[in-house]
Amino acid sequence: MLKRNKKDDSEDAKEKTNIEAKSETQSNGKETDVDSENSKSQPGDDAKAEPSEKFSADEQKATSDRTSDSQPTDEHKIKQDSDTESLNVEDLSIDENAEKKTTLQNEGVYYIDDVVNKAGYGRFQKLVTFLAGVGWFADAFEVIILSFIGDFLTCEWTLYRWQNAMLTSIVFLGMMVGAPCFGMIADVKGRKMSLIVSFSILFPFGAGCALAQNFLTILILRGIMGFALGGVAQGVTLCCEYYPAADRGIAGFYLSYYWAAGTIILILGTWGIMEGLDNWRWLLFSTSLSSLTVLLLIRWLPESARYYLVSQQPEKAVRQLEELARLNKVEMPKGDLKLPEEDEARGRLWDLLKPEHRVSTLLMWYLWFSLAFSYYAFALIAPIIIKNGKLRVPKAKAMEAFKVNNTSNFLGAVIPCKKFTRRQYVDLLWTSAAEFPGLLVFTFLVKVLNRKTLLAGSCLLTTFINFLLLVDTDYHMVSNVLLFLGRANLVAVFQLIFIMTTEAFPTTLRAIAMGSGSSLARFGGAIVPFAAQLLVISHPVTTVCIVGLVIFLAALAAALLPRETKDRNLKELSEHFAENSVEDIGQKRGEKVA
């Protein structure tokens, strides 16, 4: 404003001076004309001519004096121009500083996603994936061992089928309780801390199972281990929080390869130990060593920078991001890390039912339950199909496939003490290998298709495969291929739901969302041995129809999910999920939103 007022005053003064000068000039011109006319009309009157000329000269002098008074001198002009120029330079400097300050306000902060997306999938992410993958490796050991531990125990202790079913169910029930508990720990105390606590419980109690002297003792120990296994899923949460948006789908499937590899190695190890030593105690002790390995390696596992950010520890978040940038050989953005506008509560289960999360939560919970239920139901159907080549068989043949003589007292029957044959180990390897093709295909599809489209389409495909098992055919290979495809598809879809859960919820609730979903999945797995095992033998067709309906409803649930999360940056707070939020609007337009 100061600059503009000075200019206006100077211009007004100049204009006023010009007008006065012009007025005087015109006046002088008129007087000259009058004198000329007088001179012409009275050329001989010298006495009158002299006073007139004298008056004209005096008037011109006075006019000149007035003009000089109204116009600035050259020295004054130079001084005034110098002052104006000084003001202009000063104002220009102020404007430049203001512009620079505005630029710093806009570009002087960065988001975690700016660093993660710029770094890409590099050495840092590979390290995190490996360390979390070793945890999944150990998880596979402790879960898959349930498939045949009962057959080994019955040779030392006489076990009934209900006890074998209980041995499996107690682990799933423990996971059902432990998963949300470790989810809360991960949101409140950190993802890494939840993994440390989880494996600190797994190793001693796993090794303790090798020393158990009766069934009740091993049942209690396995139940505690199930509780601890509920925390392993937080490895996925930690990994996905460091994966760049464009690679999160593919990288998320890398963890599932560790699970599948762990399954294969466990079967081979069990084969070697039981044929060489014929001692289930050495088998259980050796499986517990995988948890000890995780504890020895976990010191190199970084904590989530996103957790540090929302827990008001920005300095630690920056250090983690600097380590990420160093290992991936990229430069950190200039400026400061953008901090959350508020300190939002973390890890509260009931916050998942807030309006902005309610629909996603309820649909995700059903998806977790239905996919786990269907996966384990397929595992129960497999023995009938492998043994007879088809599903529609007489009840006697179905009983033979499960090695039972009386379905009326199925769970009360004693498990016969029989060693696993090489053929049985090969069958286990074959069915476990079925997971790899599905994972390979989905690793490609998750990059191409939207999450909702892939999940809903895969559930529909599994529904179709499931009902094709009802076709009565004498071609055993057809039924075996259908079973192979169904299981491969389900295991890949189950991994996809892990990835989608991390993307569908904010950092403050991401771990508890993962934990609660995993809890319902374990509930689905826990009821299968009791609810479906007898039904499979007596009414296999009915079982397949129930499984088909459950998967079909899962396809509908996937289609109804409110948000597509593919290639989206992870969000930190629940307020970012509010309807018509800046983040949602920006992403709908295809803009980058941190």
Coordinates of C-alpha atoms in Angstrom, one line a residue:
M1 CA 0.0 0.0 0.0
L2 CA 2.9 2.3 0.8
K3 CA 4.4 1.9 -2.7
R4 CA 1.1 2.5 -4.4
N5 CA 0.3 5.8 -2.5
K6 CA 3.7 7.3 -3.2
K7 CA 3.4 6.7 -6.9
D8 CA -0.1 8.2 -6.9
D9 CA 1.1 11.4 -5.2
S10 CA 4.0 11.8 -7.6
E11 CA 1.8 11.3 -10.6
D12 CA -0.8 13.7 -9.3
A13 CA 1.9 16.4 -8.7
K14 CA 3.3 15.9 -12.2
E15 CA -0.2 16.1 -13.8
K16 CA -1.0 19.2 -11.9
T17 CA 2.2 20.9 -13.0
N18 CA 1.6 20.0 -16.6
I19 CA -1.9 21.4 -16.5
E20 CA -0.7 24.6 -15.0
A21 CA 2.1 24.9 -17.5
K22 CA -0.3 24.3 -20.3
S23 CA -2.7 26.9 -18.9
E24 CA 0.1 29.5 -18.6
T25 CA 1.3 28.8 -22.1
Q26 CA -2.2 29.2 -23.5
S27 CA -2.6 32.5 -21.5
N28 CA 0.7 33.8 -22.8
G29 CA -0.3 32.9 -26.3
K30 CA -3.6 34.9 -26.0
E31 CA -1.8 37.9 -24.5
T32 CA 0.7 37.8 -27.3
D33 CA -2.1 37.8 -29.9
V34 CA -3.7 40.8 -28.2
D35 CA -0.4 42.7 -28.2
S36 CA 0.1 41.9 -31.8
E37 CA -3.4 43.1 -32.7
N38 CA -2.8 46.3 -30.8
S39 CA 0.4 46.8 -32.5
K40 CA -1.2 46.3 -35.8
S41 CA -4.1 48.6 -35.1
Q42 CA -1.9 51.3 -33.6
P43 CA 1.5 51.0 -35.3
G44 CA 2.4 54.6 -34.7
D45 CA 1.5 54.9 -31.0
D46 CA 4.9 54.2 -29.4
A47 CA 3.9 55.6 -26.0
K48 CA 1.2 53.0 -25.6
A49 CA 3.3 50.2 -27.1
E50 CA 6.1 50.5 -24.5
P51 CA 3.9 50.1 -21.4
S52 CA 2.2 47.1 -23.0
E53 CA 5.5 45.4 -23.8
K54 CA 6.7 46.1 -20.2
F55 CA 3.5 44.6 -18.7
S56 CA 3.8 41.6 -20.9
A57 CA 7.4 41.0 -19.8
D58 CA 6.5 41.4 -16.2
E59 CA 3.6 39.0 -16.5
Q60 CA 5.8 36.4 -18.3
K61 CA 8.3 36.7 -15.5
A62 CA 5.6 36.2 -12.8
T63 CA 4.3 33.2 -14.8
S64 CA 7.7 31.8 -15.0
D65 CA 8.2 32.2 -11.3
R66 CA 4.9 30.4 -10.6
T67 CA 5.8 27.6 -12.9
S68 CA 9.2 27.1 -11.3
D69 CA 7.5 27.1 -7.9
S70 CA 5.0 24.4 -8.9
Q71 CA 7.5 22.1 -10.7
P72 CA 10.2 20.2 -8.7
T73 CA 13.8 21.1 -9.3
D74 CA 16.1 18.5 -11.0
E75 CA 17.7 17.8 -7.6
H76 CA 14.4 17.3 -6.0
K77 CA 13.3 15.1 -8.9
I78 CA 16.4 12.9 -8.5
K79 CA 15.8 12.6 -4.7
Q80 CA 12.1 11.7 -5.2
D81 CA 12.9 9.1 -7.9
S82 CA 15.5 7.6 -5.6
D83 CA 13.1 7.3 -2.8
T84 CA 10.5 5.7 -5.0
E85 CA 13.0 3.3 -6.4
S86 CA 14.1 2.4 -2.8
L87 CA 10.5 1.8 -1.8
N88 CA 10.0 -0.4 -4.9
V89 CA 13.1 -2.5 -4.2
E90 CA 12.0 -2.9 -0.5
D91 CA 8.5 -3.9 -1.4
L92 CA 9.8 -6.3 -4.1
S93 CA 12.0 -7.9 -1.4
I94 CA 9.0 -8.3 0.9
D95 CA 7.0 -9.8 -1.9
E96 CA 9.7 -12.3 -2.7
N97 CA 10.0 -13.3 0.9
A98 CA 6.3 -13.8 1.1
E99 CA 6.3 -15.9 -2.0
K100 CA 9.2 -18.0 -0.6
K101 CA 7.4 -18.5 2.7
T102 CA 4.3 -19.6 0.8
T103 CA 6.3 -22.1 -1.2
L104 CA 7.8 -23.5 2.0
Q105 CA 4.4 -23.9 3.4
N106 CA 3.3 -25.9 0.4
E107 CA 6.5 -27.8 -0.3
G108 CA 8.3 -27.8 3.0
V109 CA 6.5 -30.9 4.3
Y110 CA 6.4 -34.4 3.1
Y111 CA 4.3 -37.5 3.8
I112 CA 5.3 -41.0 4.6
D113 CA 3.9 -42.1 1.3
D114 CA 6.2 -39.7 -0.5
V115 CA 9.2 -41.5 0.8
V116 CA 7.8 -45.0 0.5
N117 CA 6.5 -44.5 -3.1
K118 CA 9.7 -42.8 -4.2
A119 CA 11.9 -45.6 -2.7
G120 CA 9.9 -48.3 -4.4
Y121 CA 10.3 -52.0 -3.6
G122 CA 14.0 -52.2 -2.8
R123 CA 16.5 -53.6 -0.3
F124 CA 14.6 -52.3 2.7
Q125 CA 11.3 -53.9 1.7
K126 CA 13.1 -57.1 0.9
L127 CA 14.6 -57.2 4.4
V128 CA 11.2 -56.6 6.0
T129 CA 9.5 -59.2 3.8
F130 CA 12.2 -61.8 4.7
L131 CA 12.0 -61.2 8.4
A132 CA 8.2 -61.2 8.5
G133 CA 8.2 -64.2 6.1
V134 CA 10.3 -66.2 8.5
G135 CA 7.5 -65.6 11.0
W136 CA 5.0 -67.0 8.5
F137 CA 7.3 -69.9 8.0
A138 CA 7.1 -70.7 11.7
D139 CA 3.4 -70.1 11.7
A140 CA 2.9 -72.8 9.0
F141 CA 5.0 -75.2 11.1
E142 CA 2.7 -74.9 14.1
V143 CA -0.6 -74.9 12.2
I144 CA 0.1 -77.7 9.6
I145 CA 1.5 -80.0 12.3
L146 CA -2.1 -80.2 13.6
S147 CA -3.0 -82.3 10.5
F148 CA -1.2 -85.4 11.7
I149 CA -0.1 -84.8 15.3
G150 CA -3.2 -86.7 16.6
D151 CA -2.2 -89.8 14.6
F152 CA 1.2 -89.8 16.3
L153 CA 0.0 -89.1 19.8
T154 CA -2.6 -92.0 19.7
C155 CA 0.2 -94.5 19.4
E156 CA 1.5 -93.4 22.9
W157 CA -1.8 -92.4 24.4
T158 CA -5.1 -93.8 23.3
L159 CA -7.0 -90.9 21.7
Y160 CA -10.6 -90.6 20.6
R161 CA -11.6 -88.6 17.5
W162 CA -13.2 -85.9 19.6
Q163 CA -9.8 -85.4 21.3
N164 CA -8.1 -85.1 18.0
A165 CA -10.8 -82.6 16.9
M166 CA -10.3 -80.7 20.2
L167 CA -6.6 -80.6 19.7
T168 CA -7.1 -78.7 16.4
S169 CA -10.0 -76.6 17.6
I170 CA -8.2 -75.4 20.8
V171 CA -5.5 -73.9 18.7
F172 CA -8.0 -72.1 16.5
L173 CA -10.0 -70.9 19.6
G174 CA -6.7 -69.6 21.1
M175 CA -6.0 -67.7 17.9
M176 CA -9.6 -66.4 17.9
V177 CA -8.9 -64.8 21.3
G178 CA -5.3 -63.9 20.7
A179 CA -5.7 -62.2 17.3
P180 CA -7.7 -59.2 18.5
C181 CA -5.6 -58.9 21.6
F182 CA -2.4 -58.7 19.6
G183 CA -4.1 -56.3 17.2
M184 CA -4.7 -54.0 20.1
I185 CA -1.0 -54.4 21.2
A186 CA 0.2 -53.7 17.7
D187 CA -1.9 -50.5 17.4
V188 CA -1.0 -49.2 20.9
K189 CA 2.6 -50.5 21.5
G190 CA 3.8 -51.2 18.0
R191 CA 3.7 -53.9 15.3
K192 CA 7.2 -55.2 16.2
M193 CA 6.3 -55.4 19.9
S194 CA 3.3 -57.6 19.1
L195 CA 5.5 -60.0 17.1
I196 CA 8.1 -60.1 19.9
V197 CA 5.5 -61.0 22.5
S198 CA 3.9 -63.6 20.1
F199 CA 7.1 -65.5 19.4
S200 CA 8.3 -65.2 23.0
I201 CA 5.3 -67.3 23.9
L202 CA 5.4 -69.7 21.0
F203 CA 9.0 -71.0 21.5
P204 CA 8.9 -72.0 25.2
F205 CA 5.4 -73.5 25.1
G206 CA 6.1 -75.2 21.8
A207 CA 9.2 -76.8 23.2
G208 CA 7.2 -77.6 26.3
C209 CA 4.7 -79.7 24.2
A210 CA 7.6 -82.1 23.6
L211 CA 7.8 -82.8 27.3
A212 CA 4.0 -83.2 27.9
Q213 CA 3.1 -86.4 29.8
N214 CA -0.6 -86.6 29.0
F215 CA -3.2 -85.3 26.6
L216 CA -4.6 -82.6 29.0
T217 CA -1.1 -81.0 29.3
I218 CA -0.5 -80.9 25.6
L219 CA -4.1 -79.6 25.1
I220 CA -3.4 -76.6 27.4
L221 CA 0.0 -75.9 26.0
R222 CA -1.4 -75.9 22.4
G223 CA -4.2 -73.6 23.4
I224 CA -1.7 -71.1 24.8
M225 CA 0.3 -71.5 21.5
G226 CA -2.9 -70.8 19.6
F227 CA -3.3 -67.5 21.5
A228 CA 0.3 -66.6 20.6
L229 CA -0.2 -67.5 16.9
G230 CA -2.9 -64.8 16.8
G231 CA -0.2 -62.2 16.7
V232 CA 1.7 -63.6 13.6
A233 CA -0.7 -61.8 11.2
Q234 CA 0.7 -58.4 12.3
G235 CA 3.7 -59.2 10.2
V236 CA 1.5 -58.5 7.2
T237 CA 0.4 -55.2 8.7
L238 CA 4.0 -54.1 9.1
C239 CA 5.1 -55.2 5.7
C240 CA 2.2 -53.5 3.9
E241 CA 2.8 -50.3 5.7
Y242 CA 6.2 -50.1 4.0
Y243 CA 5.2 -51.3 0.6
P244 CA 4.7 -48.7 -2.1
A245 CA 1.1 -48.3 -3.3
A246 CA 1.8 -49.6 -6.8
D247 CA 3.6 -52.8 -5.5
R248 CA 1.6 -53.5 -2.4
G249 CA -0.6 -56.2 -4.0
I250 CA 2.3 -58.2 -5.5
A251 CA 4.6 -57.7 -2.5
G252 CA 1.7 -58.8 -0.2
F253 CA 1.6 -62.2 -1.9
Y254 CA 5.3 -62.7 -1.4
L255 CA 4.6 -63.6 2.3
S256 CA 2.3 -66.4 1.3
Y257 CA 5.2 -68.1 -0.5
Y258 CA 6.9 -68.4 2.9
W259 CA 3.8 -70.1 4.3
A260 CA 3.6 -72.5 1.3
A261 CA 7.3 -73.3 1.5
G262 CA 7.0 -73.8 5.3
T263 CA 4.2 -76.3 4.7
I264 CA 6.3 -78.3 2.2
I265 CA 9.4 -78.3 4.5
L266 CA 7.4 -79.4 7.5
I267 CA 5.9 -82.4 5.6
L268 CA 9.4 -83.4 4.4
G269 CA 10.8 -82.9 7.9
T270 CA 8.0 -84.9 9.5
W271 CA 8.6 -87.6 7.0
G272 CA 12.3 -87.7 7.8
I273 CA 12.0 -87.5 11.6
M274 CA 9.1 -90.0 12.0
E275 CA 10.7 -92.6 9.6
G276 CA 14.2 -92.1 11.1
L277 CA 13.5 -91.5 14.8
D278 CA 9.8 -92.4 15.1
N279 CA 9.5 -89.9 17.9
W280 CA 6.8 -87.2 18.0
R281 CA 8.6 -85.4 20.8
W282 CA 11.6 -84.6 18.6
L283 CA 9.2 -83.5 15.9
L284 CA 7.4 -81.0 18.2
F285 CA 10.7 -79.7 19.6
S286 CA 12.2 -79.2 16.1
T287 CA 9.1 -77.3 15.0
S288 CA 9.5 -74.9 18.0
L289 CA 13.0 -74.0 16.8
S290 CA 11.4 -72.0 14.0
S291 CA 10.0 -69.6 16.6
L292 CA 13.4 -69.3 18.2
T293 CA 14.9 -68.4 14.9
V294 CA 12.4 -65.6 14.5
L295 CA 13.3 -64.2 18.0
L296 CA 17.0 -64.2 17.0
L297 CA 16.3 -62.3 13.8
I298 CA 13.6 -59.9 14.9
R299 CA 16.1 -57.4 16.3
W300 CA 16.7 -56.4 12.6
L301 CA 13.0 -55.9 11.9
P302 CA 12.2 -52.2 11.8
E303 CA 9.1 -50.8 13.5
S304 CA 6.4 -49.2 11.4
A305 CA 7.1 -45.6 10.7
R306 CA 3.3 -45.1 10.4
Y307 CA 2.8 -46.4 13.9
Y308 CA 5.5 -44.0 15.1
L309 CA 3.7 -41.1 13.3
V310 CA 0.2 -41.7 14.8
S311 CA 1.7 -42.4 18.3
Q312 CA 3.3 -39.0 18.4
Q313 CA 6.8 -40.2 17.9
P314 CA 7.8 -38.3 14.7
E315 CA 11.6 -38.4 15.4
K316 CA 11.6 -42.2 15.3
A317 CA 9.4 -42.2 12.2
V318 CA 11.9 -39.9 10.4
R319 CA 14.8 -42.2 11.5
Q320 CA 13.0 -45.2 10.0
L321 CA 12.3 -43.3 6.8
E322 CA 15.9 -42.2 6.6
E323 CA 17.0 -45.8 7.0
L324 CA 14.6 -46.8 4.2
A325 CA 16.0 -44.1 1.9
R326 CA 19.6 -45.1 2.7
L327 CA 19.1 -48.8 1.9
N328 CA 17.1 -48.1 -1.2
K329 CA 19.6 -45.4 -2.3
V330 CA 17.2 -42.5 -2.7
E331 CA 17.2 -39.0 -1.3
M332 CA 14.8 -38.0 1.4
P333 CA 12.3 -35.2 0.5
K334 CA 13.3 -31.7 1.7
G335 CA 11.3 -30.3 4.6
D336 CA 9.6 -31.8 7.6
L337 CA 7.4 -34.9 8.0
K338 CA 3.7 -34.0 8.0
L339 CA 2.3 -34.6 11.4
P340 CA -1.3 -35.7 12.2
E341 CA -3.6 -32.9 13.0
E342 CA -4.9 -34.7 16.1
D343 CA -3.9 -37.5 18.5
E344 CA -6.5 -40.1 17.6
A345 CA -7.2 -43.1 19.8
R346 CA -5.6 -46.3 18.6
G347 CA -6.5 -50.0 18.8
R348 CA -10.1 -49.7 20.0
L349 CA -12.3 -52.5 18.7
W350 CA -15.5 -50.5 18.9
D351 CA -14.1 -47.8 16.6
L352 CA -14.3 -50.3 13.8
L353 CA -18.1 -49.8 13.9
K354 CA -18.0 -46.0 13.5
P355 CA -20.1 -44.7 10.6
E356 CA -17.0 -44.3 8.3
H357 CA -15.9 -47.9 8.9
R358 CA -19.1 -49.8 9.8
V359 CA -19.9 -51.2 6.3
S360 CA -16.3 -52.2 5.5
T361 CA -15.9 -53.8 8.9
L362 CA -19.0 -56.0 8.7
L363 CA -18.4 -57.1 5.2
M364 CA -14.7 -57.8 5.9
W365 CA -15.6 -59.8 9.0
Y366 CA -17.9 -62.0 6.9
L367 CA -15.3 -62.5 4.2
W368 CA -12.7 -63.6 6.8
F369 CA -15.1 -66.1 8.3
S370 CA -16.5 -67.5 5.0
L371 CA -13.1 -67.9 3.3
A372 CA -11.6 -69.7 6.2
F373 CA -14.7 -71.9 6.7
S374 CA -14.7 -72.8 3.0
Y375 CA -10.9 -73.5 2.9
Y376 CA -11.0 -76.0 5.7
A377 CA -14.3 -77.5 4.4
F378 CA -12.5 -78.2 1.1
A379 CA -9.7 -79.9 3.1
L380 CA -12.4 -82.2 4.7
I381 CA -13.9 -83.0 1.3
A382 CA -10.5 -83.9 -0.2
P383 CA -10.1 -87.4 1.4
I384 CA -13.3 -88.7 -0.2
I385 CA -12.4 -87.4 -3.6
I386 CA -8.8 -88.6 -3.5
K387 CA -9.8 -92.0 -2.2
N388 CA -12.8 -92.6 -4.6
G389 CA -12.2 -90.1 -7.5
K390 CA -15.6 -88.4 -7.0
L391 CA -17.9 -87.0 -4.3
R392 CA -21.1 -89.0 -4.9
V393 CA -20.2 -92.3 -3.3
P394 CA -22.0 -94.7 -1.0
K395 CA -21.8 -94.0 2.7
A396 CA -19.7 -97.1 3.3
K397 CA -17.0 -95.8 0.9
A398 CA -17.1 -92.3 2.5
M399 CA -16.6 -94.0 5.9
E400 CA -13.7 -96.0 4.5
A401 CA -12.0 -92.8 3.3
F402 CA -12.1 -91.5 6.8
K403 CA -11.2 -94.9 8.4
V404 CA -14.4 -95.1 10.5
N405 CA -16.8 -97.9 11.0
N406 CA -19.8 -96.2 12.7
T407 CA -20.9 -92.7 11.9
S408 CA -23.4 -92.7 14.8
N409 CA -20.4 -92.6 17.2
F410 CA -17.9 -91.0 14.9
L411 CA -16.3 -88.6 17.4
G412 CA -16.3 -91.2 20.1
A413 CA -14.3 -93.7 18.0
V414 CA -10.7 -94.5 18.9
I415 CA -8.1 -93.4 16.4
P416 CA -6.2 -96.4 15.2
C417 CA -2.4 -96.4 15.7
K418 CA -1.1 -96.6 12.2
K419 CA 2.2 -95.1 10.9
F420 CA 2.0 -92.8 8.0
T421 CA 2.9 -94.4 4.7
R422 CA 5.0 -92.9 2.0
R423 CA 1.9 -92.7 -0.1
Q424 CA 0.2 -90.5 2.6
Y425 CA 3.2 -88.2 2.7
V426 CA 3.2 -87.9 -1.0
D427 CA -0.5 -87.1 -1.0
L428 CA 0.1 -84.4 1.6
L429 CA 2.9 -82.9 -0.5
W430 CA 0.6 -83.0 -3.6
T431 CA -2.2 -81.2 -1.9
S432 CA 0.1 -78.6 -0.3
A433 CA 1.8 -78.0 -3.6
A434 CA -1.6 -77.0 -5.0
E435 CA -1.2 -73.6 -3.2
F436 CA 1.7 -72.5 -5.4
P437 CA -0.1 -72.3 -8.8
G438 CA -2.9 -70.2 -7.2
L439 CA -0.4 -67.9 -5.6
L440 CA 1.5 -67.4 -8.8
V441 CA -1.6 -66.6 -10.8
F442 CA -2.9 -64.2 -8.2
T443 CA 0.5 -62.5 -8.0
F444 CA 0.0 -61.5 -11.6
L445 CA -3.7 -60.7 -11.4
V446 CA -3.4 -58.5 -8.3
K447 CA -1.3 -56.1 -10.4
V448 CA -3.9 -56.0 -13.3
L449 CA -7.3 -56.2 -11.7
N450 CA -9.0 -54.1 -9.0
R451 CA -9.1 -55.6 -5.6
K452 CA -12.9 -55.9 -5.4
T453 CA -13.2 -57.3 -8.9
L454 CA -10.5 -59.9 -8.2
L455 CA -12.0 -60.9 -4.9
A456 CA -15.6 -61.1 -6.1
G457 CA -14.6 -62.9 -9.3
S458 CA -12.5 -65.4 -7.5
C459 CA -15.2 -66.2 -5.1
L460 CA -17.7 -66.8 -8.0
L461 CA -15.1 -69.0 -9.7
T462 CA -14.7 -71.1 -6.5
T463 CA -18.5 -71.3 -6.2
F464 CA -18.7 -72.7 -9.7
I465 CA -15.8 -75.2 -9.1
N466 CA -17.5 -76.2 -5.8
F467 CA -20.8 -77.1 -7.5
L468 CA -19.0 -78.9 -10.3
L469 CA -17.8 -81.4 -7.7
L470 CA -21.5 -82.6 -7.6
V471 CA -21.2 -83.9 -11.1
D472 CA -21.2 -87.7 -11.1
T473 CA -18.3 -88.8 -13.2
D474 CA -16.0 -91.8 -13.5
Y475 CA -13.1 -89.7 -14.6
H476 CA -11.1 -89.4 -11.4
M477 CA -8.7 -86.9 -12.9
V478 CA -11.6 -84.4 -13.5
S479 CA -12.6 -84.4 -9.8
N480 CA -9.0 -84.2 -8.7
V481 CA -8.3 -81.2 -10.9
L482 CA -11.4 -79.5 -9.6
L483 CA -10.3 -80.1 -6.1
F484 CA -6.8 -78.8 -6.9
L485 CA -8.2 -75.6 -8.6
G486 CA -10.6 -74.9 -5.7
R487 CA -8.0 -75.2 -3.0
A488 CA -5.5 -73.2 -5.0
N489 CA -8.0 -70.4 -5.6
L490 CA -9.1 -70.3 -2.0
V491 CA -5.6 -70.1 -0.5
A492 CA -4.8 -67.2 -2.9
V493 CA -8.1 -65.4 -2.0
F494 CA -7.4 -65.8 1.6
Q495 CA -4.1 -64.0 1.2
L496 CA -5.8 -61.3 -0.8
I497 CA -8.1 -60.5 2.2
F498 CA -5.0 -59.9 4.3
I499 CA -3.8 -57.2 1.9
M500 CA -7.2 -55.6 1.5
T501 CA -7.7 -55.4 5.2
T502 CA -4.5 -53.4 5.6
E503 CA -5.6 -51.0 2.8
A504 CA -9.2 -50.5 4.0
F505 CA -8.5 -49.1 7.5
P506 CA -6.3 -46.3 8.9
T507 CA -3.1 -46.8 10.8
T508 CA -4.8 -46.2 14.1
L509 CA -7.1 -49.2 13.5
R510 CA -5.3 -51.3 10.9
A511 CA -3.9 -53.9 13.4
I512 CA -7.1 -54.3 15.3
A513 CA -9.0 -54.7 12.0
M514 CA -6.5 -57.4 11.0
G515 CA -6.7 -59.0 14.4
S516 CA -10.5 -59.1 14.6
G517 CA -10.8 -60.4 11.0
S518 CA -8.3 -63.1 11.7
S519 CA -10.2 -64.0 14.9
L520 CA -13.4 -64.7 12.9
A521 CA -11.4 -66.7 10.4
R522 CA -10.2 -68.9 13.2
F523 CA -13.7 -69.3 14.5
G524 CA -14.6 -70.6 11.0
G525 CA -11.8 -73.0 11.1
A526 CA -12.6 -74.1 14.7
I527 CA -16.2 -75.1 14.0
V528 CA -15.4 -77.1 10.8
P529 CA -14.0 -80.2 12.5
F530 CA -17.2 -80.5 14.7
A531 CA -19.9 -79.1 12.4
A532 CA -18.8 -80.4 9.1
Q533 CA -16.7 -83.6 9.7
L534 CA -19.7 -85.9 10.4
L535 CA -21.8 -84.1 7.8
V536 CA -19.2 -84.8 5.1
I537 CA -19.3 -88.5 5.8
S538 CA -23.1 -88.8 6.0
H539 CA -24.2 -86.1 3.5
P540 CA -21.3 -85.0 1.3
V541 CA -23.6 -83.4 -1.3
T542 CA -25.3 -81.3 1.4
T543 CA -21.9 -80.2 2.7
V544 CA -20.8 -79.1 -0.8
C545 CA -24.1 -77.1 -1.2
I546 CA -23.5 -75.3 2.1
V547 CA -19.9 -74.5 1.2
G548 CA -21.1 -73.2 -2.2
L549 CA -23.7 -70.9 -0.6
V550 CA -21.1 -69.5 1.9
I551 CA -18.7 -68.7 -0.9
F552 CA -21.4 -67.2 -3.1
L553 CA -22.4 -64.8 -0.3
A554 CA -18.7 -63.9 0.0
A555 CA -18.7 -62.9 -3.6
L556 CA -21.6 -60.6 -2.9
A557 CA -19.9 -59.1 0.1
A558 CA -16.8 -58.4 -1.9
A559 CA -18.8 -56.6 -4.6
L560 CA -20.5 -54.5 -1.9
L561 CA -17.3 -53.2 -0.3
P562 CA -17.5 -49.4 -0.2
R563 CA -14.0 -48.6 -1.3
E564 CA -11.6 -49.8 -4.0
T565 CA -8.1 -49.8 -2.5
K566 CA -5.8 -50.7 -5.4
D567 CA -2.9 -48.3 -5.8
R568 CA -4.2 -46.1 -3.1
N569 CA -1.9 -44.6 -0.4
L570 CA -2.6 -45.8 3.1
K571 CA -4.4 -43.4 5.3
E572 CA -3.4 -42.6 8.9
L573 CA -6.5 -41.4 10.7
S574 CA -10.2 -42.3 10.7
E575 CA -11.2 -38.7 9.7
H576 CA -9.6 -39.4 6.3
F577 CA -12.3 -41.9 5.6
A578 CA -15.2 -39.4 6.2
E579 CA -17.5 -39.0 3.2
N580 CA -16.4 -36.4 0.7
S581 CA -13.1 -35.9 2.5
V582 CA -10.3 -34.1 0.6
E583 CA -8.4 -37.4 0.3
D584 CA -11.4 -39.3 -1.2
I585 CA -12.2 -36.5 -3.6
G586 CA -8.6 -36.2 -4.7
Q587 CA -8.2 -39.9 -5.4
K588 CA -11.5 -40.0 -7.3
R589 CA -10.0 -37.5 -9.6
G590 CA -6.9 -39.6 -9.9
E591 CA -4.7 -37.1 -8.0
K592 CA -1.9 -38.2 -5.8
V593 CA -3.0 -38.0 -2.2
A594 CA -0.5 -38.6 0.6

